Amino acid sequence: MTTSGATSGSPLATPVDWHDLTDTGRALLVPVPPATQPTPGAIRRAVSTAYYAMFHALVGSNADTLVGLPHDNVALDAWLRIYRNTQHRVAYNALKNNRAKFSPRSRRFADLFRDFQDERHTADYNPLASVSAQMAFNWLNQAEAAIEDFLQVGSAERVFVATLTLVPGNR
């Protein structure tokens, strides 16, 4: 559903599509004339958007993997519960702490998810932080490639990732 865009006949009117997010991030990096460079705020928003593309790809994968395409209200409720109940910090820690158990594709996704969440926090909350438009553009490209690779991972590993990122581990 969200892992590959809206599906015809889907009960969800407009699911969040990670492609839309990476496209939006790139659009933010196009300067508005007469400016020759994007604004620092637009660059910060693009950095944040790279992370959110990864987050929405993860939660969409979790819902798709554990529930599948919802064809009725019961399945839709289950799908939405999975999608909406993934917590950012739980996912961050689960991906960071279990990366050695993952295939190379999932490991790359986990590493970038962690790095981009850290960069998003810096871009959103550190007024002294500076990042170039080129770096933000590179991060959007890396996020897109990592998402596409992760979505090719086998279903058993995606179920494992979904369970890890939905259920906090022992402390």
Short mmCIF file of C-alpha atoms in Angstrom, two decimals:
data_model
loop_
_atom_site.label_atom_id
_atom_site.label_comp_id
_atom_site.label_asym_id
_atom_site.label_seq_id
_atom_site.Cartn_x
_atom_site.Cartn_y
_atom_site.Cartn_z
CA MET A 1 0.00 0.00 0.00
CA THR A 2 2.33 2.78 1.10
CA THR A 3 5.34 0.82 0.01
CA SER A 4 4.37 1.07 -3.62
CA GLY A 5 1.87 3.92 -3.80
CA ALA A 6 -1.91 4.01 -3.71
CA THR A 7 -3.72 0.94 -4.89
CA SER A 8 -6.89 1.18 -6.95
CA GLY A 9 -9.92 0.32 -4.85
CA SER A 10 -7.95 0.75 -1.62
CA PRO A 11 -9.97 1.78 1.45
CA LEU A 12 -7.30 4.41 2.13
CA ALA A 13 -8.04 7.54 0.14
CA THR A 14 -4.50 8.93 0.15
CA PRO A 15 -1.82 6.85 1.85
CA VAL A 16 1.52 8.53 2.55
CA ASP A 17 3.83 7.57 -0.26
CA TRP A 18 7.57 7.74 0.39
CA HIS A 19 8.10 8.61 -3.32
CA ASP A 20 6.05 11.77 -2.78
CA LEU A 21 8.22 12.67 0.18
CA THR A 22 11.53 12.27 -1.65
CA ASP A 23 10.10 14.24 -4.61
CA THR A 24 8.94 16.97 -2.23
CA GLY A 25 12.37 17.08 -0.61
CA ARG A 26 14.01 17.55 -4.00
CA ALA A 27 11.51 20.27 -4.93
CA LEU A 28 12.45 22.16 -1.77
CA LEU A 29 16.02 22.32 -3.03
CA VAL A 30 15.08 24.20 -6.22
CA PRO A 31 15.64 27.91 -5.61
CA VAL A 32 12.72 30.25 -6.19
CA PRO A 33 13.74 33.07 -8.54
CA PRO A 34 15.28 35.54 -8.14
CA ALA A 35 17.22 33.48 -5.55
CA THR A 36 20.08 31.36 -6.85
CA GLN A 37 20.17 29.03 -3.84
CA PRO A 38 17.44 27.39 -1.79
CA THR A 39 16.78 29.00 1.56
CA PRO A 40 18.37 27.48 4.68
CA GLY A 41 14.84 26.64 5.86
CA ALA A 42 14.11 24.74 2.66
CA ILE A 43 17.37 22.81 3.01
CA ARG A 44 16.53 21.92 6.62
CA ARG A 45 13.06 20.80 5.57
CA ALA A 46 14.57 18.62 2.81
CA VAL A 47 16.86 16.92 5.36
CA SER A 48 13.88 16.27 7.59
CA THR A 49 11.89 14.96 4.63
CA ALA A 50 14.61 12.42 3.76
CA TYR A 51 14.14 10.89 7.20
CA TYR A 52 10.35 10.95 6.99
CA ALA A 53 10.47 9.16 3.64
CA MET A 54 12.39 6.35 5.34
CA PHE A 55 10.04 6.34 8.32
CA HIS A 56 6.91 6.11 6.16
CA ALA A 57 8.49 3.39 4.05
CA LEU A 58 9.23 1.44 7.24
CA VAL A 59 5.75 1.80 8.74
CA GLY A 60 4.13 1.04 5.39
CA SER A 61 6.29 -2.06 5.07
CA ASN A 62 5.37 -3.09 8.61
CA ALA A 63 1.64 -2.77 7.92
CA ASP A 64 1.84 -4.39 4.50
CA THR A 65 3.96 -7.26 5.79
CA LEU A 66 1.94 -8.02 8.91
CA VAL A 67 -1.58 -7.32 7.60
CA GLY A 68 -1.44 -7.11 3.81
CA LEU A 69 -3.74 -5.06 1.64
CA PRO A 70 -6.83 -4.21 3.71
CA HIS A 71 -9.98 -5.30 1.87
CA ASP A 72 -12.46 -4.67 4.68
CA ASN A 73 -12.84 -2.45 7.73
CA VAL A 74 -11.38 -4.99 10.16
CA ALA A 75 -8.21 -5.39 8.09
CA LEU A 76 -8.08 -1.62 7.56
CA ASP A 77 -8.21 -1.05 11.32
CA ALA A 78 -5.39 -3.58 11.83
CA TRP A 79 -3.33 -2.00 9.03
CA LEU A 80 -3.78 1.50 10.47
CA ARG A 81 -2.90 0.34 14.00
CA ILE A 82 0.39 -1.08 12.77
CA TYR A 83 1.11 1.96 10.60
CA ARG A 84 0.37 4.49 13.34
CA ASN A 85 1.91 2.68 16.32
CA THR A 86 5.51 2.52 15.24
CA GLN A 87 7.38 4.92 17.50
CA HIS A 88 10.38 6.75 16.09
CA ARG A 89 12.73 6.05 19.03
CA VAL A 90 11.68 2.39 19.33
CA ALA A 91 12.35 1.89 15.61
CA TYR A 92 15.68 3.74 15.88
CA ASN A 93 16.89 1.59 18.78
CA ALA A 94 15.62 -1.67 17.31
CA LEU A 95 17.31 -1.06 13.96
CA LYS A 96 20.52 0.12 15.61
CA ASN A 97 20.74 -2.71 18.15
CA ASN A 98 19.86 -5.55 15.77
CA ARG A 99 21.66 -4.49 12.60
CA ALA A 100 24.08 -7.44 12.80
CA LYS A 101 21.12 -9.81 12.37
CA PHE A 102 20.04 -8.19 9.10
CA SER A 103 20.92 -8.85 5.48
CA PRO A 104 23.11 -6.18 3.83
CA ARG A 105 20.03 -4.45 2.36
CA SER A 106 18.26 -4.20 5.70
CA ARG A 107 21.50 -3.23 7.43
CA ARG A 108 22.00 -0.33 5.01
CA PHE A 109 18.40 0.77 5.58
CA ALA A 110 18.89 0.52 9.37
CA ASP A 111 22.12 2.53 9.28
CA LEU A 112 20.65 5.30 7.13
CA PHE A 113 17.45 5.35 9.19
CA ARG A 114 19.57 5.97 12.30
CA ASP A 115 21.82 8.53 10.60
CA PHE A 116 18.94 10.41 9.00
CA GLN A 117 16.95 10.53 12.24
CA ASP A 118 20.00 12.10 13.89
CA GLU A 119 20.37 14.55 10.97
CA ARG A 120 16.65 15.38 11.13
CA HIS A 121 16.98 16.24 14.82
CA THR A 122 19.97 18.45 14.04
CA ALA A 123 18.21 20.17 11.13
CA ASP A 124 14.98 20.67 13.06
CA TYR A 125 16.33 21.63 16.49
CA ASN A 126 19.85 23.06 16.16
CA PRO A 127 19.62 26.65 14.89
CA LEU A 128 23.39 26.78 14.40
CA ALA A 129 23.59 23.67 12.24
CA SER A 130 24.43 24.14 8.61
CA VAL A 131 23.95 21.72 5.73
CA SER A 132 24.38 22.31 2.02
CA ALA A 133 21.70 21.83 -0.58
CA GLN A 134 23.96 19.27 -2.28
CA MET A 135 24.25 17.24 0.92
CA ALA A 136 20.47 17.28 1.41
CA PHE A 137 20.00 16.21 -2.21
CA ASN A 138 22.48 13.35 -1.70
CA TRP A 139 20.63 12.24 1.43
CA LEU A 140 17.32 12.17 -0.44
CA ASN A 141 18.94 10.00 -3.14
CA GLN A 142 20.48 7.69 -0.54
CA ALA A 143 17.16 7.39 1.28
CA GLU A 144 15.36 6.49 -1.95
CA ALA A 145 17.93 3.85 -2.90
CA ALA A 146 17.93 2.33 0.60
CA ILE A 147 14.12 2.19 0.65
CA GLU A 148 13.97 0.51 -2.75
CA ASP A 149 16.55 -2.06 -1.63
CA PHE A 150 14.81 -2.68 1.70
CA LEU A 151 11.47 -3.28 -0.02
CA GLN A 152 13.13 -6.10 -1.99
CA VAL A 153 14.09 -7.96 1.20
CA GLY A 154 12.30 -11.28 1.73
CA SER A 155 9.05 -11.37 3.68
CA ALA A 156 10.49 -13.30 6.66
CA GLU A 157 13.12 -10.64 7.29
CA ARG A 158 10.57 -7.83 6.84
CA VAL A 159 8.34 -9.55 9.42
CA PHE A 160 11.36 -9.66 11.73
CA VAL A 161 12.06 -5.95 11.16
CA ALA A 162 8.37 -5.11 11.68
CA THR A 163 8.24 -7.00 14.97
CA LEU A 164 11.45 -5.42 16.22
CA THR A 165 10.36 -1.89 15.34
CA LEU A 166 6.85 -2.24 16.75
CA VAL A 167 7.58 -3.94 20.06
CA PRO A 168 10.09 -2.33 22.42
CA GLY A 169 12.84 -4.74 23.46
CA ASN A 170 13.82 -5.70 26.95
CA ARG A 171 15.62 -2.98 28.80
#
